[in-house]
Tab-separated table of C-alpha atoms and ligand atoms in Angstrom:
chain	number	residue	atom	x	y	z
A	190	MET	CA	-16.115	-16.353	30.057
A	191	GLN	CA	-17.413	-19.216	32.221
A	192	GLU	CA	-14.462	-21.139	33.721
A	193	SER	CA	-16.267	-24.390	32.848
A	194	ASN	CA	-15.726	-23.568	29.147
A	195	LEU	CA	-12.032	-22.909	29.589
A	196	SER	CA	-9.221	-25.297	28.645
A	197	ILE	CA	-5.475	-25.237	29.192
A	198	SER	CA	-2.851	-27.527	27.686
A	199	ILE	CA	0.085	-28.540	29.859
A	200	ALA	CA	3.195	-30.479	28.819
A	201	HIS	CA	5.492	-32.199	31.298
A	202	LEU	CA	8.936	-32.394	29.673
A	203	TYR	CA	11.019	-35.544	30.324
A	204	PRO	CA	9.397	-36.630	33.619
A	205	LYS	CA	11.179	-40.012	33.496
A	206	LEU	CA	14.540	-38.251	33.655
A	207	LEU	CA	14.046	-34.889	35.382
A	208	ASN	CA	11.761	-35.272	38.401
A	209	LEU	CA	13.764	-34.792	41.580
A	210	TYR	CA	12.627	-34.019	45.142
A	211	GLY	CA	8.924	-34.211	44.330
A	212	ASP	CA	8.946	-31.907	41.298
A	213	MET	CA	5.945	-33.903	39.953
A	214	GLY	CA	3.989	-32.124	42.693
A	215	ASN	CA	4.086	-28.989	40.556
A	216	ILE	CA	2.219	-30.711	37.728
A	217	ILE	CA	-0.314	-32.172	40.184
A	218	THR	CA	-0.869	-28.698	41.658
A	219	LEU	CA	-1.390	-27.029	38.280
A	220	ILE	CA	-3.832	-29.729	37.150
A	221	LYS	CA	-5.799	-29.788	40.434
A	222	ARG	CA	-6.032	-25.979	40.695
A	223	CYS	CA	-7.504	-25.958	37.180
A	224	GLU	CA	-9.873	-28.902	37.793
A	225	TRP	CA	-11.096	-27.403	41.103
A	226	ARG	CA	-12.217	-24.417	39.028
A	227	GLY	CA	-13.806	-26.537	36.313
A	228	ILE	CA	-11.068	-25.652	33.819
A	229	ASN	CA	-10.442	-28.534	31.408
A	230	VAL	CA	-6.779	-29.690	31.317
A	231	GLU	CA	-5.224	-31.264	28.207
A	232	PHE	CA	-2.140	-32.929	29.682
A	233	GLU	CA	0.774	-34.572	27.876
A	234	GLN	CA	4.034	-36.127	29.057
A	235	ILE	CA	6.908	-35.605	26.607
A	236	ASN	CA	9.591	-38.287	26.768
A	237	THR	CA	12.802	-38.911	24.813
A	238	GLY	CA	12.038	-39.199	21.094
A	239	ASP	CA	8.577	-37.598	21.327
A	240	CYS	CA	7.715	-34.565	19.222
A	241	ILE	CA	6.684	-31.455	21.151
A	242	LYS	CA	3.321	-29.961	20.169
A	243	ASN	CA	2.212	-26.419	20.993
A	244	HIS	CA	1.060	-26.059	24.595
A	245	ASP	CA	-0.016	-23.203	26.841
A	246	LEU	CA	2.324	-24.275	29.653
A	247	TYR	CA	5.511	-26.383	29.726
A	248	PHE	CA	7.034	-27.808	32.928
A	249	ILE	CA	10.456	-29.409	33.422
A	250	GLY	CA	11.838	-30.661	36.735
A	251	GLY	CA	15.282	-31.136	38.183
A	252	GLY	CA	17.760	-33.970	38.038
A	253	GLN	CA	21.313	-35.039	38.629
A	254	ASP	CA	24.013	-34.183	36.083
A	255	LYS	CA	23.667	-37.604	34.392
A	256	GLN	CA	19.967	-37.146	33.672
A	257	GLN	CA	20.598	-33.575	32.575
A	258	GLU	CA	23.105	-34.862	30.013
A	259	GLU	CA	20.471	-37.245	28.612
A	260	VAL	CA	17.873	-34.483	28.353
A	261	ALA	CA	20.119	-31.624	27.156
A	262	GLN	CA	20.744	-32.849	23.586
A	263	GLU	CA	17.106	-33.936	23.186
A	264	LEU	CA	15.785	-30.613	24.490
A	265	TYR	CA	18.256	-28.718	22.281
A	266	SER	CA	16.784	-30.461	19.224
A	267	HIS	CA	13.504	-28.675	20.063
A	268	LYS	CA	15.139	-25.267	20.703
A	269	ASP	CA	13.571	-23.455	17.752
A	270	GLU	CA	10.019	-24.759	18.408
A	271	LEU	CA	10.206	-23.891	22.100
A	272	THR	CA	11.677	-20.450	21.368
A	273	ALA	CA	8.760	-19.782	19.012
A	274	GLN	CA	6.357	-20.929	21.750
A	275	ARG	CA	8.074	-18.566	24.225
A	276	ASP	CA	7.650	-15.701	21.788
A	277	GLU	CA	3.944	-16.511	21.426
A	278	GLY	CA	3.551	-16.121	25.193
A	279	ALA	CA	3.624	-19.749	26.314
A	280	VAL	CA	4.437	-20.220	29.987
A	281	PHE	CA	7.491	-22.232	31.032
A	282	LEU	CA	8.473	-23.348	34.530
A	283	GLY	CA	11.841	-25.022	35.016
A	284	ILE	CA	13.103	-26.325	38.349
A	285	CYS	CA	16.841	-26.582	39.131
A	286	GLY	CA	18.360	-28.857	36.439
A	287	GLY	CA	15.485	-28.006	34.100
A	288	TYR	CA	15.961	-24.297	34.914
A	289	GLN	CA	19.664	-24.569	34.099
A	290	LEU	CA	18.800	-25.909	30.628
A	291	PHE	CA	16.586	-22.857	29.962
A	292	GLY	CA	19.819	-20.811	29.822
A	293	HIS	CA	22.636	-20.901	27.244
A	294	TYR	CA	24.545	-23.770	28.855
A	295	TYR	CA	25.316	-25.790	31.992
A	296	GLN	CA	29.031	-26.465	32.539
A	297	PRO	CA	29.381	-29.547	34.811
A	298	HIS	CA	32.648	-30.417	36.562
A	299	ASP	CA	35.233	-32.094	34.262
A	300	LYS	CA	32.765	-32.677	31.433
A	301	ASP	CA	31.741	-30.958	28.205
A	302	LYS	CA	29.300	-28.068	28.431
A	303	LEU	CA	25.631	-29.102	28.167
A	304	PRO	CA	23.786	-26.927	25.644
A	305	GLY	CA	20.792	-24.987	26.933
A	306	ILE	CA	17.913	-23.738	24.785
A	307	SER	CA	18.504	-20.034	25.579
A	308	LEU	CA	14.897	-19.274	26.506
A	309	MET	CA	16.493	-16.864	28.970
A	310	ASP	CA	19.797	-14.980	28.990
A	311	ALA	CA	21.580	-16.954	31.701
A	312	TYR	CA	24.296	-19.561	32.139
A	313	THR	CA	25.298	-22.067	34.833
A	314	ILE	CA	28.658	-23.329	36.006
A	315	ALA	CA	29.053	-26.227	38.472
A	316	GLY	CA	30.327	-24.952	41.820
A	317	ASN	CA	32.451	-26.700	44.432
A	318	LYS	CA	29.866	-26.465	47.208
A	319	ARG	CA	26.406	-28.019	47.369
A	320	PHE	CA	23.665	-25.627	48.448
A	321	ILE	CA	21.105	-27.608	50.463
A	322	GLY	CA	18.281	-26.287	52.621
A	323	ASN	CA	15.134	-24.179	52.793
A	324	VAL	CA	14.945	-20.966	50.813
A	325	THR	CA	12.785	-17.884	51.241
A	326	VAL	CA	12.655	-15.357	48.409
A	327	LYS	CA	11.245	-11.823	48.584
A	328	THR	CA	9.655	-11.006	45.221
A	329	ASP	CA	8.197	-7.812	43.726
A	330	PHE	CA	5.538	-9.502	41.600
A	331	LEU	CA	3.559	-11.678	44.038
A	332	THR	CA	1.177	-10.921	46.923
A	333	PRO	CA	2.186	-11.897	49.553
A	334	ASN	CA	5.711	-11.148	48.342
A	335	THR	CA	7.313	-14.436	49.446
A	336	LEU	CA	8.218	-17.686	47.713
A	337	VAL	CA	9.347	-20.655	49.842
A	338	GLY	CA	11.008	-23.914	48.822
A	339	PHE	CA	13.969	-26.248	49.173
A	340	GLU	CA	17.253	-26.102	47.278
A	341	ASN	CA	19.772	-28.851	46.525
A	342	HIS	CA	22.233	-27.866	43.786
A	343	SER	CA	25.879	-27.159	43.109
A	344	GLY	CA	25.245	-25.254	39.906
A	345	LEU	CA	25.826	-21.499	40.021
A	346	THR	CA	23.480	-19.585	37.709
A	347	TYR	CA	24.212	-16.060	36.493
A	348	LEU	CA	21.610	-13.819	34.826
A	349	GLN	CA	22.322	-11.374	31.991
A	350	GLY	CA	20.533	-8.834	29.817
A	351	GLU	CA	16.765	-8.601	30.246
A	352	THR	CA	16.507	-11.782	32.321
A	353	LYS	CA	15.551	-10.751	35.842
A	354	PRO	CA	15.531	-12.739	39.109
A	355	LEU	CA	12.311	-13.924	40.758
A	356	GLY	CA	13.519	-12.093	43.827
A	357	ILE	CA	16.054	-11.590	46.572
A	358	VAL	CA	17.036	-14.461	48.884
A	359	SER	CA	16.254	-13.768	52.545
A	360	THR	CA	17.068	-17.332	53.655
A	361	GLY	CA	19.197	-19.822	51.699
A	362	HIS	CA	21.594	-19.370	48.756
A	363	GLY	CA	19.583	-19.084	45.523
A	364	ASN	CA	21.137	-18.810	42.051
A	365	ASN	CA	24.789	-18.675	43.093
A	366	GLY	CA	25.111	-17.723	46.768
A	367	LYS	CA	26.817	-14.461	45.805
A	368	ASP	CA	24.509	-11.953	44.063
A	369	GLY	CA	21.561	-12.542	46.417
A	370	PHE	CA	19.236	-13.460	43.541
A	371	GLU	CA	17.027	-16.542	43.220
A	372	GLY	CA	15.428	-17.797	40.048
A	373	ALA	CA	14.832	-15.988	36.799
A	374	ARG	CA	12.126	-14.661	34.529
A	375	PHE	CA	12.173	-13.586	30.887
A	376	LYS	CA	8.798	-13.052	29.139
A	377	ASN	CA	6.664	-15.925	30.526
A	378	VAL	CA	9.646	-18.195	31.131
A	379	PHE	CA	10.282	-18.835	34.836
A	380	GLY	CA	13.133	-20.776	36.383
A	381	THR	CA	13.949	-21.481	40.003
A	382	TYR	CA	16.065	-23.668	42.257
A	383	LEU	CA	13.079	-24.188	44.550
A	384	HIS	CA	12.118	-27.841	44.860
A	385	GLY	CA	9.798	-28.997	47.542
A	386	SER	CA	7.709	-29.169	45.455
A	387	LEU	CA	7.336	-25.483	44.821
A	388	LEU	CA	3.744	-24.841	43.743
A	389	PRO	CA	1.699	-26.643	46.456
A	390	LYS	CA	3.062	-24.204	49.063
A	391	ASN	CA	3.093	-21.173	46.772
A	392	PRO	CA	-0.524	-21.100	45.485
A	393	HIS	CA	-0.250	-17.457	44.406
A	394	PHE	CA	2.578	-18.367	42.016
A	395	ALA	CA	0.689	-21.457	40.756
A	396	ASP	CA	-2.353	-19.296	39.981
A	397	MET	CA	-0.186	-16.672	38.279
A	398	LEU	CA	1.200	-19.340	35.926
A	399	ILE	CA	-2.318	-20.652	35.192
A	400	SER	CA	-3.575	-17.104	34.520
A	401	LEU	CA	-0.688	-16.356	32.154
A	402	ALA	CA	-1.284	-19.641	30.296
A	403	LEU	CA	-5.014	-18.858	29.927
A	404	GLU	CA	-4.161	-15.339	28.721
A	405	LYS	CA	-1.838	-16.836	26.100
A	406	ARG	CA	-4.600	-19.203	24.939
A	407	TYR	CA	-7.550	-16.790	24.952
A	408	GLY	CA	-5.781	-13.495	24.273
A	409	HIS	CA	-7.051	-11.661	27.360
A	410	LYS	CA	-6.770	-11.735	31.146
A	411	ILE	CA	-9.147	-14.168	32.873
A	412	GLU	CA	-9.920	-13.703	36.579
A	413	LEU	CA	-9.555	-17.014	38.441
A	414	GLU	CA	-12.122	-18.070	41.051
A	415	LYS	CA	-10.614	-17.931	44.559
A	416	LEU	CA	-9.885	-21.313	46.161
A	417	ASP	CA	-9.793	-22.224	49.875
A	418	ASP	CA	-5.997	-22.169	50.337
A	419	LYS	CA	-6.004	-22.164	54.141
A	420	LEU	CA	-3.757	-25.262	54.339
A	421	GLU	CA	-1.461	-24.008	51.583
A	422	TRP	CA	-0.921	-20.675	53.343
A	423	GLU	CA	-0.416	-22.301	56.749
A	424	THR	CA	2.346	-24.384	55.141
A	425	HIS	CA	3.807	-21.412	53.257
A	426	ASN	CA	3.876	-19.159	56.341
A	427	SER	CA	5.370	-21.891	58.529
A	428	LEU	CA	8.401	-22.019	56.211
A	429	ILE	CA	9.182	-18.314	55.837
A	430	ASP	CA	12.797	-17.674	56.853
A	431	LYS	CA	13.138	-21.092	58.472
A	432	PRO	CA	16.555	-22.356	57.284
A	433	TYR	CA	15.755	-26.034	58.064
B	721	LIG	N1	22.774	-31.212	38.606
B	721	LIG	C1	22.389	-29.825	38.874
B	721	LIG	C2	23.135	-29.218	40.081
B	721	LIG	O1	23.579	-29.945	40.951
B	721	LIG	C3	20.903	-29.749	39.147
B	721	LIG	C4	20.496	-30.493	40.424
B	721	LIG	C5	18.995	-30.520	40.633
B	721	LIG	O2	18.213	-30.505	39.673
B	721	LIG	N2	18.591	-30.589	41.922
B	721	LIG	O3	23.218	-27.993	40.177
């Protein structure tokens, strides 16, 4: 199928509230990497009070506890629709605070638990230490096998059941600084603590998400045209196992 006849629909969930440390850069990357290939992008921002239509890919960024509180109840009201979308193969990417809300709950310090939407079997508890710095993750599903980014969180995320990590931390702390894992994946739902923003310097992961979203829409794998990612890879490689 000619890429010029392809379309992909992307929703950015609650950008006015959850968009920390340049997380908007992930949306820009997804849109540009589609447009550079002539793939038409139907893009929608979902804000408080909006209904959530069916999309091929949903993105949600990170935020401080206060913003997470504002989003949590709203997101929870869409739990059933988004779970149905997950089960139809829609792609989700959640960063940090958004990632935490993909699990069953986020327990802040001295406050009531925030409900998650249980797209993945995980939970988060606020820790007493803030994890800040560069992170390098060794994965088993990407080539090259590294993901690089920046973390700034106190939440400690624990994975259960069939929810698997994105990989093993070789630099930084990751999900909880104890089990050596960073991020999570269940079906086509991906979560990570990697800000930075993540996708501009991890083009292989960006293209994987686009491919999965196209496969969900068209029902079969679609080979993406290669892009000139020289700058992206120079940036990626310059960050591998550099703690700061
Ligand atoms: N408030 C959450 C935490 O500190 C998420 C922070 C973020 O999104 N960077 O763990």
